[in-house]
Coordinates of C-alpha atoms in Angstrom, one line a residue:
M2 CA -8.8 -18.8 -18.2
P3 CA -5.4 -17.2 -17.3
G4 CA -5.7 -19.1 -13.9
Y5 CA -4.3 -22.2 -15.7
S6 CA -6.9 -24.5 -17.3
Q7 CA -7.1 -28.0 -16.0
R8 CA -5.7 -29.1 -19.4
F9 CA -2.3 -28.2 -18.0
G10 CA -2.4 -31.0 -15.6
R11 CA -1.2 -33.6 -18.1
H12 CA 1.8 -31.4 -18.8
A13 CA 2.8 -30.7 -15.2
R14 CA 5.9 -32.7 -14.9
R15 CA 7.2 -31.8 -18.3
V16 CA 6.4 -28.1 -17.8
A17 CA 8.1 -28.1 -14.3
A18 CA 11.3 -28.9 -16.1
C19 CA 10.7 -26.2 -18.6
L20 CA 10.1 -23.7 -15.8
T21 CA 13.4 -24.6 -14.3
L22 CA 15.1 -23.8 -17.6
T23 CA 13.0 -20.7 -18.0
A24 CA 14.1 -19.5 -14.6
S25 CA 17.7 -20.1 -15.4
W26 CA 17.3 -18.2 -18.7
A27 CA 15.7 -15.3 -16.9
I28 CA 18.4 -15.1 -14.2
V29 CA 21.2 -15.1 -16.8
H30 CA 19.7 -13.0 -19.5
I31 CA 17.2 -10.5 -18.0
S32 CA 19.0 -7.2 -17.2
I33 CA 17.5 -4.8 -14.7
A34 CA 17.6 -1.5 -16.4
H35 CA 16.7 0.8 -13.6
A36 CA 18.9 3.3 -11.8
N37 CA 19.8 2.4 -8.3
P38 CA 17.1 3.5 -5.8
V39 CA 18.0 6.6 -3.8
A40 CA 20.1 5.6 -0.8
A41 CA 18.5 7.2 2.2
Q42 CA 20.7 6.1 5.0
Q43 CA 19.5 9.0 7.3
L44 CA 15.9 7.9 6.9
P45 CA 14.3 4.6 7.9
V46 CA 14.0 2.3 4.9
T47 CA 10.8 1.9 3.0
V48 CA 9.4 -0.8 0.7
P49 CA 9.3 0.2 -2.1
S50 CA 12.3 2.5 -2.0
I51 CA 11.7 6.3 -2.4
Q52 CA 12.9 8.0 -5.6
R53 CA 14.7 11.1 -4.2
W54 CA 15.9 12.2 -0.7
T55 CA 17.6 15.5 -0.1
P56 CA 18.9 15.9 3.5
D57 CA 19.0 19.3 5.1
T58 CA 21.6 19.4 7.8
G59 CA 20.4 22.9 8.8
T60 CA 17.1 21.6 10.0
A61 CA 16.7 19.8 13.3
G62 CA 14.1 17.4 11.9
F63 CA 10.8 16.1 13.1
T64 CA 9.8 14.1 16.2
L65 CA 6.4 12.5 16.7
G66 CA 5.2 13.3 20.2
T67 CA 2.3 12.7 22.4
E68 CA 0.8 16.1 21.5
S69 CA 1.3 15.6 17.7
R70 CA -1.7 15.8 15.5
I71 CA -2.6 15.2 11.8
V72 CA -3.7 18.5 10.4
A73 CA -5.7 18.4 7.1
D74 CA -8.3 20.5 5.4
G75 CA -11.6 19.2 4.3
N76 CA -10.3 17.8 1.0
S77 CA -7.8 15.6 2.8
S78 CA -9.9 14.7 5.9
E79 CA -10.6 11.1 4.9
V80 CA -6.9 10.4 4.2
A81 CA -6.1 12.0 7.6
Q82 CA -8.6 9.7 9.4
R83 CA -7.2 6.6 7.7
F84 CA -3.6 7.7 8.6
A85 CA -4.6 8.4 12.2
A86 CA -6.2 4.9 12.4
D87 CA -3.0 3.3 11.0
L88 CA -0.7 5.1 13.4
T89 CA -3.0 4.3 16.3
R90 CA -3.0 0.6 15.3
A91 CA 0.8 0.8 15.2
G92 CA 0.8 1.9 18.9
K93 CA 1.2 5.6 18.2
P94 CA -2.2 7.1 18.9
I95 CA -2.8 10.5 17.3
S96 CA -5.7 12.9 16.8
T97 CA -6.7 14.9 13.8
A98 CA -7.4 18.6 13.3
D99 CA -8.5 20.8 10.3
T100 CA -6.5 24.0 11.1
G101 CA -3.7 25.5 13.0
D102 CA -0.6 23.3 12.5
R103 CA 2.2 23.6 15.0
P104 CA 5.6 22.0 15.6
G105 CA 5.3 18.3 16.0
D106 CA 2.3 18.0 13.7
I107 CA 1.9 16.0 10.5
V108 CA 0.4 18.3 7.9
L109 CA -1.5 17.0 4.8
R110 CA -1.9 19.3 1.9
R111 CA -3.4 19.1 -1.6
G112 CA -1.2 21.1 -4.0
E113 CA 1.3 21.2 -6.8
T114 CA 4.4 19.0 -6.3
A115 CA 6.5 20.1 -9.3
I116 CA 6.8 16.4 -10.2
P117 CA 5.0 15.8 -13.6
V118 CA 4.0 12.2 -12.7
A119 CA 0.6 11.0 -11.5
E120 CA 0.5 9.9 -7.9
S121 CA 3.6 11.8 -7.0
Y122 CA 4.0 13.4 -3.6
H123 CA 6.5 15.7 -1.7
I124 CA 7.4 15.4 2.0
A125 CA 9.1 18.3 3.8
I126 CA 10.7 17.2 7.1
T127 CA 11.2 20.2 9.4
D128 CA 9.7 20.7 12.9
R129 CA 6.6 19.5 11.1
L130 CA 6.1 16.6 8.7
T131 CA 4.4 18.2 5.7
I132 CA 3.0 15.8 3.0
T133 CA 1.9 17.5 -0.2
A134 CA 0.3 15.9 -3.3
D135 CA -1.9 17.0 -6.1
S136 CA -4.0 13.9 -6.1
P137 CA -5.8 11.9 -3.4
A138 CA -3.7 8.8 -4.4
G139 CA -0.5 10.7 -4.1
L140 CA -1.5 11.9 -0.6
V141 CA -2.2 8.4 0.5
H142 CA 1.2 7.2 -0.8
G143 CA 2.9 9.9 1.2
T144 CA 1.1 8.9 4.4
Q145 CA 2.1 5.3 3.9
T146 CA 5.7 6.2 3.5
A147 CA 5.5 8.3 6.7
L148 CA 3.7 5.3 8.4
Q149 CA 6.6 3.0 7.5
W150 CA 9.1 5.5 8.9
L151 CA 7.3 6.2 12.1
R152 CA 6.7 2.5 12.8
Q153 CA 10.5 2.2 12.9
R154 CA 11.3 5.4 14.8
I155 CA 9.6 8.6 15.8
A156 CA 12.6 11.0 15.1
L157 CA 13.3 11.8 11.4
P158 CA 16.1 14.0 10.0
G159 CA 15.5 17.2 8.2
G160 CA 15.2 17.3 4.5
T161 CA 12.8 16.7 1.6
V162 CA 11.5 13.6 -0.2
E163 CA 10.2 13.7 -3.8
D164 CA 8.6 10.4 -4.8
W165 CA 6.7 9.0 -7.8
P166 CA 6.0 5.6 -9.4
D167 CA 7.7 4.2 -12.5
Y168 CA 4.6 2.4 -13.6
A169 CA 0.9 3.5 -13.6
E170 CA -0.7 0.2 -12.5
R171 CA 0.6 -1.7 -9.5
G172 CA -1.3 -4.2 -7.5
L173 CA -3.0 -7.5 -7.0
M174 CA -5.6 -9.8 -8.6
L175 CA -7.8 -12.1 -6.5
D176 CA -9.6 -15.1 -7.9
T177 CA -12.7 -14.9 -5.7
G178 CA -14.8 -16.5 -8.5
R179 CA -13.3 -19.9 -7.6
E180 CA -12.5 -19.4 -3.8
F181 CA -14.7 -16.9 -2.0
F182 CA -12.8 -14.4 0.1
P183 CA -14.7 -12.7 3.0
V184 CA -15.1 -9.0 3.0
D185 CA -12.7 -8.4 6.0
W186 CA -10.0 -10.5 4.3
V187 CA -10.4 -8.5 1.0
K188 CA -10.1 -5.3 3.1
A189 CA -6.9 -6.6 4.7
R190 CA -5.4 -7.2 1.3
I191 CA -6.4 -3.7 0.2
R192 CA -4.5 -2.5 3.3
D193 CA -1.4 -4.6 2.4
A194 CA -1.4 -3.1 -1.1
A195 CA -1.8 0.5 0.1
Y196 CA 1.0 0.0 2.5
L197 CA 3.3 -0.8 -0.5
R198 CA 2.0 2.3 -2.4
M199 CA 0.1 0.1 -4.9
N200 CA -3.0 1.4 -6.5
M201 CA -5.1 -1.5 -8.1
L202 CA -7.1 -4.5 -7.0
Q203 CA -8.6 -6.7 -9.8
L204 CA -11.4 -8.8 -8.5
H205 CA -12.1 -11.9 -10.6
L206 CA -15.7 -12.2 -9.6
S207 CA -17.0 -15.2 -11.6
D208 CA -15.7 -18.5 -12.7
T209 CA -16.3 -22.2 -12.5
Q210 CA -17.2 -22.3 -8.8
G211 CA -19.2 -19.1 -8.4
F212 CA -20.8 -15.9 -9.4
R213 CA -20.0 -13.6 -6.5
L214 CA -22.3 -10.6 -7.0
A215 CA -26.0 -10.3 -5.9
S216 CA -27.9 -9.9 -9.1
T217 CA -31.4 -8.5 -9.2
T218 CA -32.0 -8.9 -12.9
H219 CA -30.9 -12.6 -12.8
P220 CA -31.0 -13.7 -9.2
E221 CA -30.7 -17.3 -10.3
I222 CA -27.0 -16.9 -11.2
T223 CA -25.9 -15.6 -7.8
S224 CA -23.9 -18.1 -5.8
P225 CA -24.7 -18.8 -2.1
E226 CA -21.3 -17.2 -1.1
H227 CA -21.4 -13.8 -2.7
Y228 CA -21.0 -10.1 -1.9
S229 CA -24.3 -8.3 -1.1
A230 CA -24.8 -4.8 -2.3
A231 CA -23.8 -3.6 1.2
D232 CA -20.6 -5.8 1.1
L233 CA -19.7 -4.3 -2.3
R234 CA -20.1 -0.8 -1.0
E235 CA -18.0 -1.5 2.0
I236 CA -15.1 -2.9 -0.2
L237 CA -15.4 -0.1 -2.7
D238 CA -15.4 2.6 0.0
Y239 CA -12.5 1.1 1.9
A240 CA -10.5 0.8 -1.3
R241 CA -11.2 4.4 -2.3
S242 CA -10.1 5.7 1.1
Y243 CA -6.7 4.0 0.5
G244 CA -6.3 5.1 -3.1
I245 CA -6.9 1.6 -4.5
E246 CA -8.9 1.3 -7.7
I247 CA -11.1 -1.8 -8.0
V248 CA -11.1 -3.4 -11.4
P249 CA -14.1 -5.8 -11.6
E250 CA -14.0 -8.8 -13.9
I251 CA -16.9 -11.0 -14.8
D252 CA -15.2 -13.5 -17.1
M253 CA -17.0 -14.0 -20.4
P254 CA -17.7 -15.8 -22.8
S255 CA -15.8 -18.7 -21.2
H256 CA -15.5 -19.7 -17.5
M257 CA -19.2 -19.0 -17.2
N258 CA -20.1 -22.3 -15.5
A259 CA -21.7 -20.7 -12.5
I260 CA -23.9 -18.6 -14.8
L261 CA -24.7 -21.3 -17.3
A262 CA -25.7 -23.8 -14.7
E263 CA -29.0 -22.0 -14.6
H264 CA -29.0 -21.5 -18.4
P265 CA -27.9 -24.8 -19.9
E266 CA -29.7 -23.9 -23.2
L267 CA -27.0 -21.3 -23.8
V268 CA -24.0 -23.6 -23.5
L269 CA -21.7 -23.9 -26.5
R270 CA -21.8 -27.6 -27.5
P271 CA -19.0 -29.2 -29.6
A272 CA -19.9 -31.1 -32.7
R273 CA -17.6 -33.9 -31.5
T274 CA -16.3 -34.6 -28.0
T275 CA -12.9 -35.7 -26.8
A276 CA -11.7 -37.7 -23.9
Q277 CA -10.4 -34.4 -22.4
D278 CA -13.9 -32.9 -22.2
A279 CA -14.8 -34.7 -19.0
A280 CA -11.7 -33.4 -17.2
S281 CA -11.6 -29.9 -18.7
D282 CA -13.1 -26.8 -17.0
N283 CA -15.7 -26.8 -19.8
T284 CA -17.6 -29.3 -17.7
I285 CA -19.0 -29.1 -14.2
A286 CA -21.4 -31.2 -12.2
G287 CA -24.4 -32.1 -14.3
G288 CA -22.5 -31.8 -17.5
V289 CA -23.1 -28.0 -18.0
G290 CA -20.2 -26.4 -19.8
G291 CA -18.6 -23.0 -19.1
K292 CA -18.6 -21.5 -22.6
I293 CA -21.6 -19.6 -23.8
D294 CA -22.8 -20.0 -27.3
L295 CA -22.0 -16.8 -29.1
T296 CA -24.1 -17.9 -32.1
N297 CA -27.2 -17.7 -30.0
P298 CA -28.9 -14.2 -29.7
A299 CA -30.1 -15.1 -26.2
A300 CA -26.5 -15.3 -25.1
Y301 CA -26.0 -11.6 -25.9
Q302 CA -29.2 -10.6 -24.1
L303 CA -28.0 -12.4 -20.9
I304 CA -24.6 -10.8 -21.0
S305 CA -26.1 -7.4 -21.8
D306 CA -28.3 -7.7 -18.8
I307 CA -25.4 -8.6 -16.5
L308 CA -23.2 -5.8 -17.9
H309 CA -25.9 -3.1 -17.6
E310 CA -26.6 -4.2 -14.1
F311 CA -23.1 -4.3 -12.7
V312 CA -20.9 -2.0 -14.7
P313 CA -22.5 1.2 -13.1
Q314 CA -22.0 -0.2 -9.6
F315 CA -18.2 0.2 -9.8
P316 CA -16.9 3.7 -9.7
G317 CA -13.4 3.0 -11.2
R318 CA -12.2 3.7 -14.7
Y319 CA -12.1 0.1 -15.9
W320 CA -14.2 -3.0 -16.6
H321 CA -12.5 -6.4 -17.3
L322 CA -14.4 -8.5 -19.9
G323 CA -12.3 -11.7 -19.6
C324 CA -12.3 -13.0 -23.2
D325 CA -9.8 -15.8 -22.5
E326 CA -9.7 -19.5 -23.3
Y327 CA -12.9 -19.6 -25.3
V328 CA -11.9 -22.1 -28.1
S329 CA -8.6 -23.4 -29.2
D330 CA -9.8 -26.2 -31.6
Y331 CA -12.4 -24.5 -33.8
T332 CA -12.9 -27.7 -35.9
R333 CA -15.0 -29.0 -33.0
Y334 CA -17.4 -26.0 -33.3
P335 CA -18.4 -25.6 -37.0
Q336 CA -21.3 -23.4 -35.9
L337 CA -18.8 -20.7 -35.0
S338 CA -17.4 -20.7 -38.5
D339 CA -20.8 -20.4 -40.0
Y340 CA -21.7 -17.6 -37.7
A341 CA -18.4 -15.7 -38.5
T342 CA -18.9 -15.7 -42.2
K343 CA -22.6 -14.7 -42.0
T344 CA -21.9 -12.0 -39.5
F345 CA -18.5 -10.6 -40.4
G346 CA -18.2 -11.5 -44.1
P347 CA -16.9 -14.3 -46.3
D348 CA -13.3 -13.9 -45.3
A349 CA -14.0 -14.1 -41.6
V350 CA -12.7 -17.0 -39.5
P351 CA -14.2 -18.6 -36.4
G352 CA -11.7 -16.7 -34.2
D353 CA -13.3 -13.4 -35.3
V354 CA -16.4 -14.4 -33.2
I355 CA -14.6 -13.7 -29.9
V356 CA -13.2 -10.4 -31.2
G357 CA -16.6 -9.4 -32.4
F358 CA -18.0 -10.3 -29.0
A359 CA -15.2 -8.3 -27.2
N360 CA -15.9 -5.2 -29.3
W361 CA -19.7 -5.5 -28.8
A362 CA -19.2 -5.8 -25.0
A363 CA -16.7 -3.0 -25.0
D364 CA -19.3 -0.7 -26.5
I365 CA -21.6 -1.4 -23.5
V366 CA -18.7 -0.8 -21.1
E367 CA -17.8 2.5 -22.8
S368 CA -21.4 3.6 -22.7
F369 CA -20.9 3.9 -18.9
G370 CA -17.7 5.9 -19.3
K371 CA -15.4 2.9 -18.6
T372 CA -12.4 1.6 -20.4
P373 CA -12.6 -2.1 -21.3
R374 CA -9.8 -4.6 -20.5
A375 CA -9.3 -8.2 -21.6
W376 CA -6.9 -11.1 -21.5
N377 CA -4.8 -11.4 -24.7
D378 CA -5.2 -15.0 -25.7
G379 CA -8.8 -14.7 -26.9
F380 CA -7.6 -12.6 -29.9
D381 CA -5.0 -15.0 -31.1
H382 CA -7.2 -16.7 -33.7
A383 CA -8.7 -13.6 -35.3
G384 CA -8.9 -13.0 -39.0
V385 CA -10.6 -9.9 -40.3
L386 CA -11.4 -8.3 -37.0
S387 CA -9.2 -6.5 -34.5
P388 CA -10.1 -5.5 -30.9
K389 CA -10.8 -1.9 -30.3
P390 CA -7.5 0.0 -29.8
E391 CA -8.6 1.6 -26.5
L392 CA -9.0 -1.9 -25.0
V393 CA -6.3 -2.6 -22.4
V394 CA -4.7 -5.9 -23.0
Q395 CA -3.5 -8.0 -20.1
Y396 CA -0.9 -10.2 -21.7
W397 CA -0.4 -13.5 -19.9
S398 CA 0.2 -16.1 -22.6
S399 CA 2.0 -16.2 -26.0
S400 CA 0.9 -19.7 -27.1
A401 CA -2.5 -19.4 -28.9
G402 CA -4.0 -22.1 -26.8
G403 CA -1.0 -24.1 -25.6
L404 CA 1.3 -23.7 -22.6
P405 CA 1.7 -20.0 -21.8
W406 CA 5.4 -19.5 -22.6
F407 CA 5.3 -21.4 -26.0
P408 CA 5.0 -19.4 -29.2
G409 CA 2.1 -19.2 -31.6
G410 CA 0.0 -16.3 -30.5
R411 CA 0.1 -12.6 -31.1
T412 CA 3.2 -11.0 -29.5
P413 CA 3.1 -8.0 -27.1
D414 CA 4.4 -5.6 -29.6
E415 CA 1.6 -6.5 -32.1
Y416 CA -0.8 -5.0 -29.5
T417 CA 1.2 -1.9 -28.8
R418 CA 1.8 -1.2 -32.5
A419 CA -2.0 -1.2 -32.8
G420 CA -2.2 1.4 -30.0
H421 CA -3.3 -0.9 -27.1
P422 CA -2.2 -0.1 -23.6
I423 CA -0.7 -3.4 -22.2
L424 CA -0.2 -4.8 -18.8
N425 CA 2.4 -7.5 -18.3
A426 CA 0.6 -10.4 -16.7
A427 CA 3.3 -13.0 -17.5
F428 CA 2.3 -16.4 -16.3
T429 CA 5.9 -16.8 -15.1
P430 CA 6.5 -15.2 -12.7
T431 CA 3.5 -13.0 -11.8
Y432 CA 1.1 -15.9 -11.2
F433 CA 0.5 -17.8 -7.9
A434 CA -1.8 -20.8 -8.0
T435 CA -3.1 -22.0 -4.6
G436 CA -3.5 -25.6 -5.7
G437 CA -4.1 -28.0 -8.6
A438 CA -1.5 -29.0 -11.2
A439 CA -0.5 -25.4 -11.8
A440 CA 0.8 -25.0 -8.2
A441 CA 3.9 -27.0 -9.2
L442 CA 4.7 -24.2 -11.7
N443 CA 4.5 -21.3 -9.2
A444 CA 7.6 -19.2 -9.6
P445 CA 9.5 -18.7 -6.3
P446 CA 9.9 -15.1 -5.0
E447 CA 13.6 -15.3 -6.0
L448 CA 12.6 -15.6 -9.7
L449 CA 10.1 -12.7 -9.3
W450 CA 13.0 -10.6 -7.9
V451 CA 15.2 -11.0 -11.0
W452 CA 12.3 -10.5 -13.4
D453 CA 12.0 -7.2 -15.4
P454 CA 8.4 -5.8 -15.8
R455 CA 9.3 -5.0 -19.5
V456 CA 10.0 -8.7 -20.3
F457 CA 6.9 -10.7 -21.3
V458 CA 6.2 -14.4 -20.9
N459 CA 7.6 -15.0 -24.4
G460 CA 10.9 -13.3 -23.5
Q461 CA 10.1 -10.2 -25.6
R462 CA 11.0 -6.8 -24.3
L463 CA 8.9 -4.0 -25.6
P464 CA 10.8 -1.5 -27.7
E465 CA 11.4 1.8 -25.9
S466 CA 9.1 3.6 -28.3
D467 CA 6.2 1.6 -26.8
R468 CA 7.2 2.0 -23.2
S469 CA 4.5 4.6 -22.5
L470 CA 1.9 1.9 -23.3
L471 CA 3.1 -0.5 -20.7
R472 CA 0.8 0.0 -17.7
G473 CA 2.7 -2.1 -15.2
S474 CA 1.8 -5.5 -13.6
L475 CA 0.0 -7.2 -10.7
V476 CA 0.5 -10.3 -8.5
F477 CA -2.2 -12.7 -9.7
V478 CA -3.6 -15.1 -7.2
W479 CA -5.5 -18.0 -8.9
C480 CA -7.5 -20.5 -6.9
D481 CA -7.6 -23.4 -9.4
D482 CA -8.3 -25.7 -6.4
P483 CA -10.4 -23.7 -4.0
T484 CA -9.9 -26.3 -1.3
A485 CA -6.1 -26.3 -1.4
L486 CA -5.5 -23.3 0.8
T487 CA -7.7 -21.3 3.2
P488 CA -7.7 -17.5 2.7
E489 CA -5.4 -17.1 5.7
Q490 CA -3.0 -19.7 4.3
I491 CA -2.8 -17.6 1.1
V492 CA -1.6 -14.5 3.0
T493 CA 2.0 -15.8 3.6
P494 CA 2.9 -16.6 -0.1
L495 CA 1.1 -13.5 -1.2
R496 CA 3.1 -11.3 1.2
A497 CA 6.3 -12.9 0.0
R498 CA 5.5 -11.6 -3.6
L499 CA 3.6 -8.4 -3.2
P500 CA 6.5 -6.3 -1.8
I501 CA 8.7 -7.5 -4.7
M502 CA 6.2 -6.4 -7.3
A503 CA 5.8 -3.1 -5.5
Q504 CA 9.6 -2.5 -5.6
H505 CA 9.8 -3.4 -9.3
L506 CA 7.0 -1.0 -10.3
W507 CA 7.8 2.0 -8.1
T508 CA 11.6 2.5 -8.4
G509 CA 13.0 -0.9 -9.6
T510 CA 15.3 -3.2 -7.8
G511 CA 18.5 -1.6 -9.0
G512 CA 21.5 -2.7 -7.1
I513 CA 19.7 -4.1 -4.1
S514 CA 20.3 -7.7 -3.5
Y515 CA 17.4 -10.0 -2.6
A516 CA 18.9 -10.6 0.8
E517 CA 19.2 -6.9 1.4
F518 CA 15.6 -6.4 0.3
L519 CA 14.4 -9.1 2.7
T520 CA 16.2 -7.2 5.5
R521 CA 14.4 -4.0 4.5
L522 CA 11.1 -5.8 4.4
A523 CA 11.7 -7.2 7.9
N524 CA 12.4 -3.6 9.2
V525 CA 9.3 -2.3 7.6
S526 CA 7.1 -5.2 8.8
W527 CA 3.4 -5.5 8.1
P528 CA 0.8 -3.2 9.6

């Protein structure tokens, strides 16, 4: 899967050298095409930077006092409660009220902001601190900006802030399919993302080591370490209260080891084996592979059962199907070629099987009102079929089965020309592997800083005409070796990267040096 297959191990030393060259290329050639973030010297710094600050020297400004309250109507009461808890945790205890604001209060309002961008917000700093947004997410972002200010000082100058993100999707992916992350740890990462005005958490819920949801239709596939129905509700409710959308991923039709361990009759078997098979992630203890046999009707029934059970349990707009790293050498699986021509016509090729699967599964997802997402590499070998244009493509590799930054697969603009929304999931530098051979290839934060979200892993920059289809990016945490780092040990490298991604996707890095950014981050600190 995009979490770096074990087949990369044999290339690690050679690729490390390639990565060094790639980093040098990026530093020299990638231009950051954002305007400088608004200089807000009279305000405490924020991460990410705000878009627009207009000081008002005729206004005395706002001071948080012991009698200050957060005043919000019923539509904003949950955001107010979270904000009050955040300030109290920061050593500034504050109460909430639903009417009657007065000087010294923080006022939360739902209403028009005159900024035609989703998640925008407006802050008026007078004798009150008034945060206005036309969406719950925008209101949360406004409170987190205010939280960063008030953690630094309680007196703010008069003026107005207008703020909005440059990209629609900004956040984090956690590979809890390989390494199980406890509920409280996941909630803490939601809190980190919200503090940086991010809005998305992708949960990779199944992989070689585990299936992390409690299934009632197929209880045999649930791993000992999993999220109960109550755990899931707790995570989803917490994320919603902070404006974070959960994107669930049950990776199919590959990386299904934990599921297929109980259904070995559905494993895709090669007609010939290679020496690599024993070391690849297509084999786990007991010799059960991780790729489901898409020529077997029972495979579709099992997957349909899983999708019908779990898709409705998540309230967000998206469902991630996986669709990565199924087969690269189709000569080893002649049954897929036979199935393709019988099912999709005489001109079909084996690679059409994965596209046919994706479209079939997407129909199920869409029947629940969700939009499907998938990794890009599964579609590189297609012939007569194309993935549904509404499917969001998370583009991580350009190689059609080789090392991610090598050519050979479909390019990003091939997807956008077909109408696909696309998320830049470039292996370098958005990925962080906690262990295994791929850990040697982790891009340092400095490389992430000079990256441009419009530049994909193959070096291509989307044409400006396709810019509206570029959703944004995430920091991807992959746990190839789930024993390499504990959840707490993952926090430090994650917190080194998440603020950089937030800065890129909200206002861009502009003229800020990396050293200056680190100073700002130190001033903001973590909640």
